[in-house]
Amino acid sequence: MAPGFDPGRSGVHTPPVNTSLATPGYSHQAAAVAAAAEALRSGGMAIIPTETVYGLAVNAQDSAAVERMYSLIVPPELHAPLPPASSWHAPSRERVIEALGVKHPLHLRIFERLTPGPFRLMVQKPEEELAAILSKLGVKPGVIDRRNEVWVRIPDHPLAKAVLEQAGGVVIADRISAYGLGDGRALPEEIEDVKRRMGIAAVVDDGPTRLGKPSTPIHLGLDGTYEVVPGGMYDERYVRKKIERVVLFVCTGNTCRSPMAEAIARDVLAKNKPVIPTRVASAGVSAISGEVMTREAREALEEMGVDPSGHRSRPLSRDLLNEAEVIFAMTRAHGQAVADIAPSAANKVKVLDPSGQDVKDPIGGSQDEYRSTAKVLRTLVERRLRELDGERNEP
């Protein structure tokens, strides 16, 4: 086995976001960050950058500060009869998940895969639970919530994260364009005059924002569903791809075992909708592109009521390995081959049989051997797919 390859483990490595002010290009901003955090703690207003647009921020626990910020909205009628619900800008997903009691596996995955980032998550809660959450956060109704949903953003910007961490409490922010300050992608040239005129205590200037477009709102329903609101930076297709789980089956030539496993998995998933959107694929460590599944494999699947059509073999590649969240190898040697091709993918590999035993190659064998292999694969694939959702449902 190659170093790092463990047939009993799998996972996805998510690199941590570097929020240190020692990051090149940000060390000079430490004073501005500290000033903004102090302004928010003391009831003042601050302008901070995010990856999307600049935002005007205040402490949501300070009702006077919230009202002062909303009174500056342009045009003023947008402030009546109720102020717009602002998004809670939190420094980390962990803080939000704990505060809002996010438990549904799909919602947890959305937080894991999309935050920090340019998404506004609108988490629906039962009325009584929502009241308890707001009370615990020390925020009045209508500030971070609308229609029994808490609105939250977790910015993917080092300076924003630093300000939010240092400020503590619950910080809300609205795009500065709502206050007549341009399109929000960059600060107005007369920012010092704006500060004096609007009573803004601090500004963190980081030049034009990286994305310059509004965040994408996503409703997270009580039943564990989600809905992407059109008009944001990313559409539903992008969101689905980000949260989709990709399962890759690997054998030698990608004409027998791994395509059989792929077809069986697709059949199982169609009949038992998984909690997490899941896509399956297969490849071979020594495969030639474009070959069909063997006749015996097709017949074995058809006898089981599984559709084998459409398969064409493909060789294993770094792109496939990087895309996959979990990789099921037919044998330990296949797992080793994965580790050799892409050492960074080694921690995603499991031998399909949880006992660590190889799935015997039926190539060149009788039809009965293929039938036996198909039955073994069905049992193993069903178990492994149950395990994936089981891991997600563990507390």
XYZ file of C-alpha atoms in Angstrom:
395
model
C 0.000 0.000 0.000
C 1.147 3.525 -0.749
C 1.516 5.901 2.164
C -1.852 7.442 2.971
C -3.971 4.700 1.301
C -6.414 3.212 3.774
C -9.168 0.933 2.394
C -11.260 1.693 5.464
C -11.361 5.473 5.115
C -12.665 8.044 2.694
C -13.437 11.739 2.710
C -13.035 15.077 1.018
C -10.304 17.463 1.999
C -11.497 21.031 2.178
C -8.567 23.412 2.517
C -9.052 25.949 5.297
C -9.625 29.556 4.379
C -6.611 31.669 5.298
C -7.952 34.549 7.353
C -4.671 35.689 8.882
C -3.890 39.363 8.585
C -0.313 38.256 8.106
C -1.315 37.064 4.641
C 0.713 38.973 2.032
C -1.234 42.069 1.042
C -3.286 42.212 4.216
C -0.838 42.950 7.029
C -1.314 46.710 6.533
C -5.058 46.305 7.113
C -4.814 45.204 10.748
C -5.544 48.686 12.074
C -8.564 49.156 9.790
C -9.947 45.769 10.813
C -9.510 46.563 14.497
C -11.214 49.934 14.042
C -14.168 48.375 12.230
C -14.567 45.683 14.895
C -14.464 48.302 17.660
C -17.036 50.422 15.831
C -19.415 47.466 15.619
C -18.928 46.562 19.274
C -19.666 50.136 20.357
C -22.857 50.613 18.323
C -21.340 52.306 15.284
C -21.504 51.544 11.580
C -18.681 50.160 9.468
C -18.194 49.386 5.791
C -16.465 46.069 5.147
C -15.513 44.214 1.972
C -16.785 40.762 1.055
C -16.036 38.611 -1.970
C -19.243 39.901 -3.613
C -19.784 43.576 -2.720
C -19.021 45.992 0.082
C -21.507 46.003 2.933
C -22.636 48.521 5.530
C -22.557 46.659 8.838
C -23.832 47.124 12.375
C -24.318 45.076 15.510
C -27.736 43.400 15.133
C -28.061 43.206 18.925
C -28.070 47.011 19.126
C -31.553 48.173 18.086
C -30.539 51.828 17.874
C -27.647 50.978 15.542
C -29.920 48.860 13.351
C -32.511 51.652 13.088
C -29.787 54.206 12.327
C -28.483 52.045 9.472
C -31.938 51.436 7.993
C -32.788 55.136 8.140
C -30.064 55.736 5.560
C -31.548 53.430 2.915
C -32.128 55.086 -0.468
C -34.928 55.629 -1.352
C -36.333 55.980 2.192
C -39.646 54.271 1.343
C -37.789 50.940 1.181
C -37.537 51.281 4.936
C -41.326 51.270 5.456
C -43.455 49.757 6.813
C -40.860 47.175 7.853
C -37.079 47.304 7.482
C -35.572 44.822 5.050
C -34.308 41.673 6.695
C -30.532 41.871 6.612
C -28.311 38.844 6.519
C -26.428 37.819 9.610
C -22.794 37.903 8.494
C -21.116 35.189 10.513
C -17.393 34.395 10.763
C -17.836 30.625 10.410
C -20.300 27.936 9.376
C -19.815 26.194 12.719
C -21.171 29.231 14.547
C -24.283 29.294 12.372
C -24.925 25.553 12.445
C -24.793 25.558 16.228
C -26.870 28.715 16.689
C -29.609 27.685 14.257
C -29.607 24.002 15.140
C -29.039 22.880 11.551
C -29.372 19.105 11.537
C -30.737 17.844 8.238
C -27.985 15.993 6.319
C -28.606 17.848 3.047
C -28.613 21.235 4.754
C -25.395 20.384 6.573
C -23.857 19.449 3.250
C -24.967 22.745 1.719
C -23.204 24.588 4.529
C -20.107 22.427 4.093
C -19.926 22.764 0.312
C -21.078 26.340 -0.244
C -19.742 28.251 2.750
C -17.832 30.383 3.167
C -18.885 31.795 -0.159
C -21.270 33.985 -2.171
C -24.498 32.428 -0.928
C -27.229 33.753 1.344
C -28.805 30.811 3.145
C -32.385 31.367 4.285
C -32.981 28.771 6.977
C -36.639 28.091 7.728
C -37.537 27.317 11.349
C -40.802 26.599 13.178
C -42.240 29.746 14.745
C -41.518 28.808 18.357
C -38.012 27.621 17.570
C -37.311 30.790 15.607
C -38.387 32.922 18.558
C -36.057 30.955 20.837
C -33.146 31.345 18.402
C -33.603 35.103 18.106
C -33.900 35.430 21.885
C -30.703 33.450 22.406
C -28.879 35.562 19.817
C -30.206 38.743 21.388
C -31.715 39.990 18.120
C -35.200 41.450 17.726
C -37.632 39.804 15.272
C -37.460 41.161 11.732
C -33.765 42.022 11.743
C -32.249 38.781 10.442
C -35.487 36.931 9.720
C -38.444 37.079 7.371
C -41.296 34.584 6.885
C -39.895 32.248 9.557
C -36.489 32.161 7.862
C -33.167 33.286 9.307
C -30.987 34.907 6.649
C -27.275 34.271 6.950
C -24.083 34.934 4.974
C -20.631 33.530 5.701
C -18.285 35.715 3.634
C -15.275 34.233 1.875
C -13.019 37.217 2.475
C -10.118 37.323 4.960
C -10.742 40.881 6.090
C -14.486 40.377 6.530
C -13.866 37.240 8.553
C -11.324 39.033 10.721
C -13.715 41.918 11.414
C -16.566 39.540 12.266
C -14.386 37.446 14.567
C -13.077 40.477 16.418
C -16.449 42.207 16.637
C -18.188 39.199 18.170
C -21.933 39.157 18.688
C -24.247 39.135 15.683
C -23.284 41.436 12.810
C -25.640 42.284 9.960
C -24.662 43.907 6.673
C -26.445 45.259 3.609
C -24.843 46.034 0.251
C -23.745 49.659 0.125
C -25.642 50.192 -3.122
C -28.843 50.184 -1.024
C -27.498 53.349 0.590
C -26.777 55.177 -2.658
C -23.073 54.361 -2.649
C -22.532 53.110 -6.190
C -22.795 49.525 -7.378
C -21.054 48.149 -4.303
C -18.117 46.578 -6.087
C -15.795 49.402 -5.042
C -15.914 52.205 -2.524
C -16.951 55.631 -3.801
C -14.050 57.991 -4.416
C -15.454 60.460 -1.880
C -15.517 57.834 0.876
C -14.173 60.234 3.533
C -17.011 62.668 2.812
C -19.463 59.760 2.885
C -18.188 58.715 6.301
C -18.747 62.160 7.740
C -22.126 62.677 6.079
C -23.558 59.273 7.045
C -21.892 58.941 10.408
C -19.924 55.816 9.483
C -17.273 55.117 12.093
C -14.882 52.909 10.111
C -14.153 51.689 6.577
C -12.025 48.724 5.530
C -10.820 49.395 1.991
C -9.580 46.427 -0.026
C -10.075 47.804 -3.521
C -12.614 46.348 -5.971
C -14.246 43.149 -4.706
C -13.304 39.824 -6.237
C -16.720 38.909 -7.648
C -18.657 42.155 -7.809
C -22.040 40.427 -8.100
C -24.822 39.732 -5.602
C -24.817 36.520 -3.604
C -27.155 33.660 -4.497
C -30.114 33.176 -2.118
C -31.039 29.599 -1.217
C -34.115 28.640 0.813
C -33.560 25.722 3.211
C -36.979 24.238 3.995
C -38.257 22.523 7.121
C -38.553 19.245 5.212
C -34.846 19.210 4.332
C -35.304 20.520 0.811
C -33.606 23.503 -0.791
C -34.562 26.004 -3.469
C -32.177 28.276 -5.345
C -33.627 31.736 -5.975
C -32.943 32.961 -9.546
C -31.021 36.163 -10.104
C -27.990 35.557 -7.925
C -24.458 34.895 -9.011
C -24.943 31.128 -9.432
C -27.876 29.118 -10.767
C -29.489 25.902 -9.556
C -27.340 23.719 -11.816
C -24.135 25.096 -10.305
C -25.431 24.614 -6.772
C -26.486 21.044 -7.473
C -23.085 20.191 -8.896
C -21.382 21.623 -5.818
C -23.443 19.586 -3.368
C -23.682 16.444 -5.478
C -21.860 13.379 -4.216
C -19.849 11.538 -6.900
C -19.150 7.838 -6.335
C -16.522 6.213 -8.550
C -16.094 2.446 -9.051
C -12.698 1.249 -10.255
C -11.527 -2.041 -11.756
C -8.990 -3.029 -14.436
C -10.523 -2.713 -17.907
C -13.869 -1.074 -17.053
C -15.790 -3.675 -19.010
C -16.896 -6.092 -16.244
C -16.854 -5.374 -12.516
C -16.815 -1.591 -12.237
C -19.468 -0.938 -14.936
C -21.641 -3.641 -13.366
C -21.246 -1.918 -10.002
C -22.029 1.452 -11.599
C -25.203 0.147 -13.238
C -26.340 -1.540 -10.029
C -25.667 1.629 -8.025
C -27.648 3.716 -10.500
C -30.546 1.264 -10.205
C -30.429 1.335 -6.402
C -30.314 5.127 -6.330
C -33.269 5.401 -8.721
C -35.388 3.182 -6.478
C -34.209 4.616 -3.163
C -33.720 8.349 -3.469
C -30.655 9.259 -1.393
C -30.654 12.150 1.041
C -27.637 13.602 -0.768
C -27.892 13.993 -4.577
C -25.582 11.272 -5.842
C -23.999 10.520 -9.214
C -22.102 7.329 -10.005
C -19.352 6.621 -12.514
C -16.748 3.956 -13.263
C -13.283 3.670 -14.806
C -10.438 1.205 -15.236
C -6.790 1.466 -14.255
C -5.817 -0.192 -17.573
C -8.887 0.603 -19.627
C -9.057 1.524 -23.313
C -11.568 4.252 -24.100
C -14.832 3.369 -25.790
C -15.167 -0.388 -25.260
C -18.591 -1.841 -24.454
C -19.424 -3.925 -21.419
C -18.854 -7.639 -21.958
C -21.850 -9.635 -23.196
C -21.816 -11.815 -20.092
C -21.864 -8.784 -17.795
C -24.792 -7.243 -19.689
C -26.786 -10.464 -19.527
C -26.114 -10.894 -15.806
C -27.392 -7.387 -15.138
C -30.461 -7.806 -17.334
C -31.372 -10.998 -15.466
C -31.337 -8.917 -12.280
C -33.587 -6.275 -13.846
C -30.766 -3.726 -14.116
C -30.330 -1.654 -17.275
C -26.746 -2.035 -18.581
C -27.133 0.146 -21.673
C -24.966 3.058 -22.697
C -21.687 2.058 -21.075
C -18.361 2.819 -22.738
C -15.107 2.131 -20.978
C -12.757 4.910 -19.913
C -9.338 4.967 -18.310
C -8.831 6.281 -14.810
C -7.631 9.875 -14.743
C -6.666 12.532 -12.222
C -9.762 14.540 -13.175
C -12.055 11.615 -12.347
C -10.268 11.006 -9.074
C -10.395 14.666 -8.091
C -14.106 14.873 -8.888
C -15.037 11.774 -6.893
C -15.938 12.065 -3.242
C -15.527 8.358 -2.567
C -13.800 5.731 -4.690
C -14.693 2.048 -4.407
C -11.947 -0.217 -5.724
C -12.710 -3.802 -6.721
C -9.387 -4.963 -5.285
C -6.620 -3.728 -3.043
C -4.367 -3.502 -6.112
C -6.838 -1.120 -7.732
C -6.767 0.997 -4.594
C -2.992 1.070 -4.812
C -3.227 2.151 -8.454
C -5.450 5.062 -7.464
C -2.915 6.148 -4.846
C -0.126 5.889 -7.419
C -1.994 8.024 -9.980
C -3.152 10.671 -7.514
C -1.676 10.441 -4.003
C -4.047 13.189 -2.856
C -6.997 10.897 -3.646
C -5.714 8.005 -1.542
C -7.806 8.984 1.470
C -10.986 8.670 -0.618
C -10.402 5.010 -1.532
C -12.178 2.021 -0.033
C -12.114 -1.553 -1.213
C -15.721 -2.246 -2.203
C -15.926 -5.263 0.097
C -15.861 -3.850 3.667
C -13.894 -6.919 4.768
C -11.062 -5.829 2.475
C -11.390 -8.881 0.239
C -11.006 -8.539 -3.517
C -14.011 -8.904 -5.826
C -12.963 -11.721 -8.147
C -12.610 -10.833 -11.836
C -15.041 -12.965 -13.926
C -13.377 -12.081 -17.236
C -13.078 -15.210 -19.396
C -15.349 -17.148 -17.047
C -18.754 -18.736 -17.544
C -22.092 -16.989 -17.443
C -22.673 -18.511 -14.018
C -19.521 -16.786 -12.764
C -20.835 -13.467 -14.066
C -24.195 -14.079 -12.367
C -22.391 -14.807 -9.121
C -20.259 -11.682 -9.467
C -23.349 -9.553 -10.178
C -25.052 -10.855 -7.024
C -21.963 -10.148 -4.940
C -21.714 -6.659 -6.402
C -25.377 -5.941 -5.681
C -24.964 -6.873 -2.028
C -21.764 -4.830 -1.637
C -23.019 -1.780 -3.542
C -26.268 -1.642 -1.570
C -24.325 -1.855 1.671
C -21.823 0.819 0.702
C -24.532 3.247 -0.434
C -26.398 2.730 2.841
C -23.169 3.430 4.693
C -22.688 6.718 2.868
C -26.066 8.040 3.983
C -25.574 6.438 7.381
C -22.357 8.374 7.901
C -24.162 11.564 6.949
C -26.990 10.856 9.394
C -24.764 10.146 12.360
C -25.062 12.814 15.064
